[in-house]
PDB file of C-alpha atoms and ligand atoms in Angstrom:
ATOM      1  CA  MET A   1       9.249   4.322 -19.706  1.00 47.00           C
ATOM      2  CA  ARG A   2       9.863   7.542 -18.301  1.00 51.00           C
ATOM      3  CA  GLU A   3      13.066   8.653 -16.772  1.00 56.00           C
ATOM      4  CA  SER A   4      11.659   8.736 -13.266  1.00 90.00           C
ATOM      5  CA  ALA A   5       9.590   5.689 -13.729  1.00 95.00           C
ATOM      6  CA  ILE A   6      10.447   2.799 -10.911  1.00 97.00           C
ATOM      7  CA  LEU A   7       7.904   0.378 -11.888  1.00 98.00           C
ATOM      8  CA  ASP A   8       6.208  -0.267 -15.185  1.00 97.00           C
ATOM      9  CA  ALA A   9       3.513  -2.875 -15.830  1.00 98.00           C
ATOM     10  CA  ASP A  10       3.119  -3.500 -19.534  1.00 98.00           C
ATOM     11  CA  GLY A  11      -0.267  -5.037 -20.897  1.00 98.00           C
ATOM     12  CA  VAL A  12      -0.703  -7.327 -17.862  1.00 98.00           C
ATOM     13  CA  SER A  13      -3.626  -9.580 -17.701  1.00 98.00           C
ATOM     14  CA  LYS A  14      -4.368 -12.414 -15.185  1.00 97.00           C
ATOM     15  CA  SER A  15      -6.957 -15.340 -15.644  1.00 96.00           C
ATOM     16  CA  TYR A  16      -7.587 -17.552 -12.741  1.00 95.00           C
ATOM     17  CA  THR A  17      -8.109 -21.050 -13.249  1.00 88.00           C
ATOM     18  CA  THR A  18     -10.984 -22.758 -11.327  1.00 82.00           C
ATOM     19  CA  LYS A  19     -11.675 -26.305 -11.134  1.00 81.00           C
ATOM     20  CA  ASP A  20     -15.421 -25.902 -11.327  1.00 81.00           C
ATOM     21  CA  SER A  21     -15.928 -23.096 -13.892  1.00 79.00           C
ATOM     22  CA  GLY A  22     -12.625 -23.062 -16.098  1.00 82.00           C
ATOM     23  CA  PRO A  23     -10.560 -19.824 -16.424  1.00 87.00           C
ATOM     24  CA  HIS A  24     -11.759 -16.762 -14.601  1.00 90.00           C
ATOM     25  CA  PRO A  25     -10.414 -13.465 -16.345  1.00 93.00           C
ATOM     26  CA  ALA A  26      -9.673 -10.944 -13.335  1.00 95.00           C
ATOM     27  CA  LEU A  27      -7.269  -8.593 -15.203  1.00 97.00           C
ATOM     28  CA  SER A  28      -7.354  -7.453 -18.750  1.00 96.00           C
ATOM     29  CA  ASN A  29      -4.599  -5.738 -20.263  1.00 96.00           C
ATOM     30  CA  VAL A  30      -3.335  -3.343 -17.585  1.00 98.00           C
ATOM     31  CA  SER A  31      -0.311  -0.845 -18.118  1.00 98.00           C
ATOM     32  CA  LEU A  32       0.716   1.547 -15.708  1.00 97.00           C
ATOM     33  CA  THR A  33       3.920   3.371 -15.022  1.00 98.00           C
ATOM     34  CA  VAL A  34       4.740   4.301 -11.432  1.00 98.00           C
ATOM     35  CA  ALA A  35       7.253   7.196 -10.751  1.00 98.00           C
ATOM     36  CA  LYS A  36       9.871   7.039  -8.270  1.00 97.00           C
ATOM     37  CA  GLY A  37       8.740   8.468  -4.976  1.00 97.00           C
ATOM     38  CA  GLU A  38       5.068   8.582  -6.126  1.00 98.00           C
ATOM     39  CA  PHE A  39       1.834   7.994  -3.785  1.00 98.00           C
ATOM     40  CA  LEU A  40      -0.397   5.925  -6.057  1.00 98.00           C
ATOM     41  CA  SER A  41      -3.693   4.442  -4.931  1.00 98.00           C
ATOM     42  CA  ILE A  42      -5.734   2.269  -6.752  1.00 97.00           C
ATOM     43  CA  ILE A  43      -9.594   2.227  -6.280  1.00 96.00           C
ATOM     44  CA  GLY A  44     -12.493   0.393  -7.717  1.00 93.00           C
ATOM     45  CA  PRO A  45     -15.479  -1.738  -6.903  1.00 91.00           C
ATOM     46  CA  SER A  46     -14.976  -4.984  -5.049  1.00 92.00           C
ATOM     47  CA  GLY A  47     -13.531  -7.860  -7.173  1.00 93.00           C
ATOM     48  CA  CYS A  48     -12.444  -5.584  -9.934  1.00 94.00           C
ATOM     49  CA  GLY A  49      -8.854  -6.936  -9.536  1.00 96.00           C
ATOM     50  CA  LYS A  50      -7.063  -4.441  -7.192  1.00 96.00           C
ATOM     51  CA  THR A  51      -5.371  -7.125  -4.846  1.00 96.00           C
ATOM     52  CA  THR A  52      -4.503  -9.233  -8.169  1.00 97.00           C
ATOM     53  CA  LEU A  53      -2.817  -6.159  -9.674  1.00 97.00           C
ATOM     54  CA  LEU A  54      -1.004  -5.364  -6.521  1.00 97.00           C
ATOM     55  CA  LYS A  55       0.068  -8.996  -6.093  1.00 97.00           C
ATOM     56  CA  ILE A  56       1.397  -9.036  -9.441  1.00 97.00           C
ATOM     57  CA  CYS A  57       3.280  -5.807  -9.061  1.00 97.00           C
ATOM     58  CA  ALA A  58       4.802  -7.216  -6.129  1.00 97.00           C
ATOM     59  CA  GLY A  59       5.733 -10.203  -7.612  1.00 96.00           C
ATOM     60  CA  LEU A  60       3.580 -12.303  -5.346  1.00 95.00           C
ATOM     61  CA  LEU A  61       1.664 -13.596  -8.269  1.00 96.00           C
ATOM     62  CA  ALA A  62       2.574 -14.206 -11.814  1.00 96.00           C
ATOM     63  CA  PRO A  63       0.692 -12.327 -14.670  1.00 97.00           C
ATOM     64  CA  SER A  64      -0.904 -14.580 -17.131  1.00 97.00           C
ATOM     65  CA  THR A  65       0.248 -12.326 -19.915  1.00 97.00           C
ATOM     66  CA  GLY A  66       2.164  -9.070 -19.956  1.00 98.00           C
ATOM     67  CA  SER A  67       5.325  -8.046 -18.169  1.00 97.00           C
ATOM     68  CA  LEU A  68       6.778  -6.085 -15.380  1.00 97.00           C
ATOM     69  CA  SER A  69       9.812  -4.291 -14.906  1.00 97.00           C
ATOM     70  CA  PHE A  70      11.527  -2.577 -11.586  1.00 97.00           C
ATOM     71  CA  LYS A  71      14.136   0.242 -12.219  1.00 96.00           C
ATOM     72  CA  LYS A  72      14.520  -0.887 -15.795  1.00 94.00           C
ATOM     73  CA  ARG A  73      15.169  -4.791 -14.668  1.00 96.00           C
ATOM     74  CA  PRO A  74      12.727  -7.181 -16.343  1.00 97.00           C
ATOM     75  CA  GLY A  75      10.494  -8.563 -13.433  1.00 97.00           C
ATOM     76  CA  PRO A  76       9.001  -7.316 -10.281  1.00 97.00           C
ATOM     77  CA  PRO A  77      11.248  -5.433  -7.496  1.00 97.00           C
ATOM     78  CA  ARG A  78      13.365  -8.099  -5.286  1.00 94.00           C
ATOM     79  CA  PRO A  79      12.001  -8.977  -1.890  1.00 90.00           C
ATOM     80  CA  ARG A  80      14.905  -7.097  -0.425  1.00 89.00           C
ATOM     81  CA  SER A  81      13.659  -3.790  -1.974  1.00 93.00           C
ATOM     82  CA  MET A  82       9.957  -3.805  -1.192  1.00 95.00           C
ATOM     83  CA  GLY A  83       7.810  -4.039   1.683  1.00 95.00           C
ATOM     84  CA  VAL A  84       4.127  -5.391   1.897  1.00 95.00           C
ATOM     85  CA  VAL A  85       1.258  -4.378   4.234  1.00 95.00           C
ATOM     86  CA  PHE A  86      -2.112  -6.423   3.936  1.00 91.00           C
ATOM     87  CA  GLN A  87      -5.591  -5.663   5.436  1.00 88.00           C
ATOM     88  CA  THR A  88      -5.032  -7.944   8.422  1.00 89.00           C
ATOM     89  CA  PRO A  89      -1.607  -7.238  10.264  1.00 88.00           C
ATOM     90  CA  ALA A  90      -0.505 -10.795  10.022  1.00 91.00           C
ATOM     91  CA  LEU A  91       1.627 -10.550  13.037  1.00 96.00           C
ATOM     92  CA  LEU A  92       3.127 -13.531  14.591  1.00 96.00           C
ATOM     93  CA  PRO A  93       1.307 -13.958  18.100  1.00 97.00           C
ATOM     94  CA  TRP A  94       3.939 -15.650  20.102  1.00 97.00           C
ATOM     95  CA  ARG A  95       6.647 -12.962  18.941  1.00 97.00           C
ATOM     96  CA  THR A  96       6.891  -9.591  20.653  1.00 97.00           C
ATOM     97  CA  VAL A  97       6.508  -6.288  18.908  1.00 98.00           C
ATOM     98  CA  ARG A  98      10.061  -5.715  18.517  1.00 97.00           C
ATOM     99  CA  ASP A  99      10.640  -9.335  17.132  1.00 97.00           C
ATOM    100  CA  ASN A 100       7.644  -8.867  14.727  1.00 97.00           C
ATOM    101  CA  VAL A 101       9.523  -5.746  13.254  1.00 97.00           C
ATOM    102  CA  LEU A 102      12.678  -7.670  13.022  1.00 97.00           C
ATOM    103  CA  LEU A 103      11.329 -10.459  10.917  1.00 96.00           C
ATOM    104  CA  PRO A 104      12.281  -9.043   7.398  1.00 95.00           C
ATOM    105  CA  ALA A 105      15.804  -9.191   8.920  1.00 95.00           C
ATOM    106  CA  ILE A 106      15.810 -12.823   9.655  1.00 93.00           C
ATOM    107  CA  ILE A 107      14.132 -13.854   6.374  1.00 92.00           C
ATOM    108  CA  GLN A 108      16.764 -11.711   4.409  1.00 91.00           C
ATOM    109  CA  HIS A 109      19.741 -12.408   6.462  1.00 93.00           C
ATOM    110  CA  ALA A 110      20.269  -8.761   7.065  1.00 92.00           C
ATOM    111  CA  ASP A 111      22.702  -7.369   9.603  1.00 94.00           C
ATOM    112  CA  ARG A 112      20.920  -8.043  12.831  1.00 94.00           C
ATOM    113  CA  LYS A 113      22.504  -5.182  14.798  1.00 96.00           C
ATOM    114  CA  ALA A 114      21.652  -2.437  12.241  1.00 95.00           C
ATOM    115  CA  ALA A 115      18.011  -3.895  12.088  1.00 96.00           C
ATOM    116  CA  GLU A 116      17.691  -3.672  15.806  1.00 96.00           C
ATOM    117  CA  VAL A 117      18.789   0.024  15.776  1.00 96.00           C
ATOM    118  CA  ARG A 118      16.463   0.804  12.773  1.00 94.00           C
ATOM    119  CA  ALA A 119      13.485  -0.965  14.663  1.00 96.00           C
ATOM    120  CA  VAL A 120      13.690   1.357  17.638  1.00 95.00           C
ATOM    121  CA  GLU A 121      13.902   4.200  15.161  1.00 92.00           C
ATOM    122  CA  LEU A 122      10.728   2.835  13.465  1.00 92.00           C
ATOM    123  CA  LEU A 123       8.714   2.262  16.562  1.00 94.00           C
ATOM    124  CA  GLU A 124       9.501   5.700  17.718  1.00 91.00           C
ATOM    125  CA  MET A 125       8.345   7.154  14.231  1.00 86.00           C
ATOM    126  CA  LEU A 126       5.074   5.316  14.263  1.00 87.00           C
ATOM    127  CA  ASN A 127       4.211   6.334  17.840  1.00 89.00           C
ATOM    128  CA  LEU A 128       5.043   2.863  19.101  1.00 93.00           C
ATOM    129  CA  ALA A 129       7.845   3.390  21.374  1.00 90.00           C
ATOM    130  CA  GLY A 130       6.918   1.647  24.785  1.00 94.00           C
ATOM    131  CA  THR A 131       5.267  -1.128  23.065  1.00 97.00           C
ATOM    132  CA  ALA A 132       8.484  -3.056  21.877  1.00 97.00           C
ATOM    133  CA  ASP A 133       8.168  -5.741  24.528  1.00 97.00           C
ATOM    134  CA  LYS A 134       4.353  -6.255  24.054  1.00 98.00           C
ATOM    135  CA  TYR A 135       2.630  -9.125  22.270  1.00 98.00           C
ATOM    136  CA  PRO A 136       0.173  -8.454  19.445  1.00 97.00           C
ATOM    137  CA  PHE A 137      -2.724  -9.284  21.526  1.00 97.00           C
ATOM    138  CA  GLN A 138      -2.208  -6.426  23.870  1.00 97.00           C
ATOM    139  CA  LEU A 139      -2.272  -3.863  21.106  1.00 96.00           C
ATOM    140  CA  SER A 140      -5.341  -2.230  19.599  1.00 94.00           C
ATOM    141  CA  GLY A 141      -6.131  -3.070  15.872  1.00 92.00           C
ATOM    142  CA  GLY A 142      -4.705   0.447  14.865  1.00 92.00           C
ATOM    143  CA  MET A 143      -1.477  -0.169  16.862  1.00 94.00           C
ATOM    144  CA  GLN A 144      -1.080  -3.695  15.312  1.00 95.00           C
ATOM    145  CA  GLN A 145      -1.440  -2.223  11.841  1.00 93.00           C
ATOM    146  CA  ARG A 146       1.225   0.386  12.706  1.00 93.00           C
ATOM    147  CA  VAL A 147       3.475  -2.425  13.786  1.00 95.00           C
ATOM    148  CA  ALA A 148       2.864  -4.223  10.305  1.00 95.00           C
ATOM    149  CA  ILE A 149       3.817  -0.749   8.517  1.00 94.00           C
ATOM    150  CA  ALA A 150       7.054  -0.486  10.788  1.00 94.00           C
ATOM    151  CA  ARG A 151       7.893  -4.026   9.884  1.00 96.00           C
ATOM    152  CA  SER A 152       7.493  -3.344   6.162  1.00 94.00           C
ATOM    153  CA  LEU A 153       9.779  -0.500   6.493  1.00 92.00           C
ATOM    154  CA  LEU A 154      12.622  -2.290   8.284  1.00 94.00           C
ATOM    155  CA  LEU A 155      14.954  -2.818   5.393  1.00 92.00           C
ATOM    156  CA  ASP A 156      14.388   0.459   3.761  1.00 90.00           C
ATOM    157  CA  PRO A 157      12.360  -0.752   0.843  1.00 95.00           C
ATOM    158  CA  GLU A 158      12.300   1.604  -2.277  1.00 96.00           C
ATOM    159  CA  ILE A 159       8.686   0.554  -2.984  1.00 97.00           C
ATOM    160  CA  ILE A 160       5.828  -0.530  -0.283  1.00 97.00           C
ATOM    161  CA  PHE A 161       2.592  -2.327  -1.561  1.00 97.00           C
ATOM    162  CA  MET A 162      -0.318  -1.711   0.961  1.00 96.00           C
ATOM    163  CA  ASP A 163      -3.615  -3.475   0.433  1.00 96.00           C
ATOM    164  CA  GLU A 164      -6.372  -1.798   2.274  1.00 94.00           C
ATOM    165  CA  PRO A 165      -4.312  -1.836   5.370  1.00 91.00           C
ATOM    166  CA  PHE A 166      -6.999   0.422   7.329  1.00 89.00           C
ATOM    167  CA  GLY A 167     -10.160  -1.357   5.941  1.00 87.00           C
ATOM    168  CA  ALA A 168     -10.935  -2.858   9.376  1.00 81.00           C
ATOM    169  CA  LEU A 169     -10.322   0.321  11.424  1.00 83.00           C
ATOM    170  CA  ASP A 170     -12.885   2.968  12.443  1.00 85.00           C
ATOM    171  CA  ALA A 171     -12.809   6.549  10.700  1.00 87.00           C
ATOM    172  CA  MET A 172     -10.911   8.514  13.341  1.00 86.00           C
ATOM    173  CA  THR A 173      -8.036   5.661  13.832  1.00 85.00           C
ATOM    174  CA  ARG A 174      -7.996   5.539  10.019  1.00 88.00           C
ATOM    175  CA  GLU A 175      -7.357   9.442   9.671  1.00 91.00           C
ATOM    176  CA  LYS A 176      -4.788   9.294  12.327  1.00 87.00           C
ATOM    177  CA  LEU A 177      -3.070   6.422  10.341  1.00 89.00           C
ATOM    178  CA  ASN A 178      -3.273   8.240   7.092  1.00 93.00           C
ATOM    179  CA  ILE A 179      -1.229  11.205   8.686  1.00 93.00           C
ATOM    180  CA  GLU A 180       1.396   8.663   9.715  1.00 88.00           C
ATOM    181  CA  VAL A 181       1.606   6.968   6.346  1.00 93.00           C
ATOM    182  CA  GLN A 182       2.021  10.496   4.727  1.00 95.00           C
ATOM    183  CA  ASN A 183       4.790  11.165   7.304  1.00 91.00           C
ATOM    184  CA  VAL A 184       6.302   7.724   6.193  1.00 89.00           C
ATOM    185  CA  HIS A 185       6.215   8.443   2.629  1.00 95.00           C
ATOM    186  CA  ALA A 186       7.835  12.046   3.309  1.00 95.00           C
ATOM    187  CA  ARG A 187      10.321  10.784   5.529  1.00 91.00           C
ATOM    188  CA  THR A 188      11.492   7.725   3.600  1.00 91.00           C
ATOM    189  CA  GLY A 189      10.882   8.822  -0.066  1.00 94.00           C
ATOM    190  CA  ALA A 190       9.763   5.574  -0.830  1.00 96.00           C
ATOM    191  CA  THR A 191       7.311   4.878  -3.469  1.00 98.00           C
ATOM    192  CA  ILE A 192       3.955   3.682  -2.294  1.00 97.00           C
ATOM    193  CA  ILE A 193       1.159   1.716  -4.115  1.00 98.00           C
ATOM    194  CA  PHE A 194      -1.946   1.791  -1.859  1.00 98.00           C
ATOM    195  CA  VAL A 195      -5.184  -0.015  -2.394  1.00 97.00           C
ATOM    196  CA  THR A 196      -8.187   1.484  -0.794  1.00 95.00           C
ATOM    197  CA  HIS A 197     -11.909   1.505  -1.088  1.00 90.00           C
ATOM    198  CA  ASN A 198     -12.252   4.842   0.673  1.00 93.00           C
ATOM    199  CA  ILE A 199     -12.195   7.892  -1.716  1.00 94.00           C
ATOM    200  CA  SER A 200     -11.280  10.485   0.916  1.00 94.00           C
ATOM    201  CA  GLU A 201      -8.374   8.475   2.040  1.00 95.00           C
ATOM    202  CA  ALA A 202      -7.257   8.139  -1.638  1.00 97.00           C
ATOM    203  CA  VAL A 203      -7.240  11.751  -2.181  1.00 97.00           C
ATOM    204  CA  PHE A 204      -5.556  12.688   1.213  1.00 97.00           C
ATOM    205  CA  LEU A 205      -2.580  10.315   0.508  1.00 98.00           C
ATOM    206  CA  SER A 206      -2.104  10.391  -3.240  1.00 98.00           C
ATOM    207  CA  ASP A 207      -0.119  11.810  -6.111  1.00 98.00           C
ATOM    208  CA  ARG A 208      -2.285  10.070  -8.450  1.00 98.00           C
ATOM    209  CA  ILE A 209      -5.294   7.809  -8.127  1.00 98.00           C
ATOM    210  CA  VAL A 210      -5.882   4.766 -10.602  1.00 97.00           C
ATOM    211  CA  ALA A 211      -9.596   3.969 -10.866  1.00 96.00           C
ATOM    212  CA  MET A 212     -10.369   0.375 -12.076  1.00 96.00           C
ATOM    213  CA  SER A 213     -13.568  -1.094 -13.270  1.00 93.00           C
ATOM    214  CA  ALA A 214     -14.568  -4.660 -13.296  1.00 90.00           C
ATOM    215  CA  GLY A 215     -15.495  -7.657 -15.706  1.00 87.00           C
ATOM    216  CA  PRO A 216     -12.655  -8.068 -16.320  1.00 90.00           C
ATOM    217  CA  GLY A 217     -10.463  -5.749 -14.159  1.00 95.00           C
ATOM    218  CA  ARG A 218      -8.960  -2.899 -16.203  1.00 96.00           C
ATOM    219  CA  ILE A 219      -7.881   0.789 -15.508  1.00 96.00           C
ATOM    220  CA  SER A 220     -10.873   3.018 -16.306  1.00 94.00           C
ATOM    221  CA  SER A 221      -9.093   6.463 -15.488  1.00 94.00           C
ATOM    222  CA  ILE A 222      -6.358   8.094 -13.644  1.00 96.00           C
ATOM    223  CA  VAL A 223      -6.882  11.284 -11.714  1.00 97.00           C
ATOM    224  CA  THR A 224      -4.135  13.462 -10.591  1.00 97.00           C
ATOM    225  CA  VAL A 225      -4.284  14.992  -7.013  1.00 97.00           C
ATOM    226  CA  ASP A 226      -2.765  18.456  -6.888  1.00 94.00           C
ATOM    227  CA  LEU A 227      -3.514  19.354  -3.405  1.00 96.00           C
ATOM    228  CA  PRO A 228      -0.375  20.843  -1.364  1.00 96.00           C
ATOM    229  CA  ARG A 229       1.467  18.874   0.962  1.00 96.00           C
ATOM    230  CA  PRO A 230       1.638  17.915   4.024  1.00 96.00           C
ATOM    231  CA  ARG A 231      -2.100  17.327   4.061  1.00 97.00           C
ATOM    232  CA  THR A 232      -3.475  17.697   7.555  1.00 95.00           C
ATOM    233  CA  ALA A 233      -6.725  16.822   9.618  1.00 92.00           C
ATOM    234  CA  ASN A 234      -8.040  20.009   8.474  1.00 94.00           C
ATOM    235  CA  SER A 235      -7.570  19.333   4.713  1.00 95.00           C
ATOM    236  CA  TYR A 236     -10.516  17.108   4.399  1.00 94.00           C
ATOM    237  CA  VAL A 237     -12.986  20.376   4.892  1.00 94.00           C
ATOM    238  CA  LEU A 238     -11.407  22.525   2.348  1.00 96.00           C
ATOM    239  CA  PRO A 239     -13.312  23.157  -0.602  1.00 97.00           C
ATOM    240  CA  GLU A 240     -10.306  22.076  -2.805  1.00 97.00           C
ATOM    241  CA  PHE A 241     -10.335  18.656  -1.129  1.00 97.00           C
ATOM    242  CA  ARG A 242     -14.181  18.201  -1.449  1.00 97.00           C
ATOM    243  CA  GLU A 243     -13.851  19.257  -5.207  1.00 97.00           C
ATOM    244  CA  GLN A 244     -11.090  16.643  -5.660  1.00 96.00           C
ATOM    245  CA  GLU A 245     -13.111  14.024  -3.899  1.00 96.00           C
ATOM    246  CA  ARG A 246     -16.139  14.577  -6.090  1.00 96.00           C
ATOM    247  CA  ILE A 247     -13.935  14.266  -9.140  1.00 95.00           C
ATOM    248  CA  VAL A 248     -12.834  11.041  -7.938  1.00 95.00           C
ATOM    249  CA  ARG A 249     -16.238   9.847  -6.852  1.00 94.00           C
ATOM    250  CA  ASP A 250     -17.506  10.616 -10.314  1.00 92.00           C
ATOM    251  CA  VAL A 251     -14.854   8.382 -11.889  1.00 87.00           C
ATOM    252  CA  PHE A 252     -15.480   5.563  -9.264  1.00 83.00           C
ATOM    253  CA  ASP A 253     -19.241   5.603  -9.984  1.00 81.00           C
ATOM    254  CA  THR A 254     -18.490   5.634 -13.734  1.00 78.00           C
ATOM    255  CA  ALA A 255     -16.164   2.773 -13.364  1.00 72.00           C
ATOM    256  CA  ALA A 256     -18.738   0.863 -10.876  1.00 72.00           C
ATOM    257  CA  THR A 257     -21.145   0.818 -13.539  1.00 72.00           C
ATOM    258  CA  SER A 258     -19.487   0.315 -16.695  1.00 67.00           C
TER     259      SER A 258
HETATM  260  N1  ATP B 301      -7.069 -17.337  -6.105  1.00 62.91           N
HETATM  261  C1  ATP B 301      -8.324 -17.132  -6.825  1.00 62.91           C
HETATM  262  N2  ATP B 301      -8.892 -18.031  -7.448  1.00 62.91           N
HETATM  263  C2  ATP B 301     -10.029 -17.773  -8.309  1.00 62.91           C
HETATM  264  N3  ATP B 301     -10.529 -16.504  -8.636  1.00 62.91           N
HETATM  265  C3  ATP B 301      -9.796 -15.435  -7.830  1.00 62.91           C
HETATM  266  C4  ATP B 301      -8.875 -15.657  -6.889  1.00 62.91           C
HETATM  267  N4  ATP B 301      -8.415 -14.530  -6.351  1.00 62.91           N
HETATM  268  C5  ATP B 301      -9.209 -13.660  -6.876  1.00 62.91           C
HETATM  269  N5  ATP B 301     -10.061 -14.104  -7.692  1.00 62.91           N
HETATM  270  C6  ATP B 301     -11.177 -13.627  -8.615  1.00 62.91           C
HETATM  271  O1  ATP B 301     -10.594 -12.373  -9.288  1.00 62.91           O
HETATM  272  C7  ATP B 301     -11.325 -11.107  -9.241  1.00 62.91           C
HETATM  273  C8  ATP B 301     -10.475 -10.044  -8.803  1.00 62.91           C
HETATM  274  O2  ATP B 301     -10.265 -10.634  -7.360  1.00 62.91           O
HETATM  275  P1  ATP B 301      -9.298  -9.270  -6.413  1.00 62.91           P
HETATM  276  O3  ATP B 301      -9.143  -9.965  -5.125  1.00 62.91           O
HETATM  277  O4  ATP B 301      -8.061  -8.931  -7.362  1.00 62.91           O
HETATM  278  O5  ATP B 301     -10.600  -8.178  -6.412  1.00 62.91           O
HETATM  279  P2  ATP B 301     -10.338  -6.936  -5.427  1.00 62.91           P
HETATM  280  O6  ATP B 301     -10.578  -5.724  -6.224  1.00 62.91           O
HETATM  281  O7  ATP B 301      -9.164  -6.745  -4.740  1.00 62.91           O
HETATM  282  O8  ATP B 301     -11.699  -6.960  -4.468  1.00 62.91           O
HETATM  283  P3  ATP B 301     -11.888  -6.462  -3.029  1.00 62.91           P
HETATM  284  O9  ATP B 301     -11.982  -4.972  -3.090  1.00 62.91           O
HETATM  285  O10 ATP B 301     -13.111  -7.117  -2.636  1.00 62.91           O
HETATM  286  O11 ATP B 301     -10.525  -6.959  -2.277  1.00 62.91           O
HETATM  287  C9  ATP B 301     -12.705 -11.562  -8.500  1.00 62.91           C
HETATM  288  O12 ATP B 301     -13.719 -12.145  -9.462  1.00 62.91           O
HETATM  289  C10 ATP B 301     -11.984 -12.732  -7.695  1.00 62.91           C
HETATM  290  O13 ATP B 301     -13.360 -13.601  -7.615  1.00 62.91           O
HETATM  291 MG1   MG B 302      -8.613  -6.868  -2.595  1.00 62.91          MG
END
């Protein structure tokens, strides 16, 4: 394990047991080391095991074989050290935006006063100031997803797992939120593991991109993205961005057909 490593997955496999058809191998022998502060994306065709790998890394699912370590300690991160954002914002409809963001503090029995101060900061950072007393149904899909991101950041996690958080949003909103996520990464220094189907999103955000292939899921290649930061709305049209996208698309196509 490298000196700067924060999360290490070693030979992780997962087989789901189904009643009708017996064991279903979803992941096979995945080994991956994530560096502290890294932005790492996972791409691959539908069903190749991205969510399974993310859930195992977050400790939400046990691997069938293989092991994990977080900061050199065996096992996944403690809930207190991590944030999770899923494809759907999963906000509680009967709680205001502020109270949704405060949920992790309640679950983890963290200091309420400090959490309230942090919640105000996070709502500002994610351009949600003014929505604190609103209910989720009063917000757009993009705003709801930003609330989910604010909630994931409440306890200053060292690592954040995001599973296609912007999959349901239109392209313009998605590009804006990618800039927000980049800001979050730059300001917090957190390690982020981000699952996406979207190649330009992966290139825009990542330090490295892990391409997975199916049958059963495994890592087919890892691409390093050497574009300078911060990346901006203009980055998408730069020749070096297009070239990086092309490289990742080739890797993705090979993974999808292998
Ligand atoms: N709880 C489960 N029980 C049985 N099989 C499962 C379960 N969850 C996932 N699978 C299977 O494991 C494989 C990997 O699923 P997973 O959800 O990890 O893929 P994915 O890459 O995230 O797909 P998508 O891009 O569509 O979200 C798939 O074949 C899926 O059908
Ligand atoms: Mg998935």
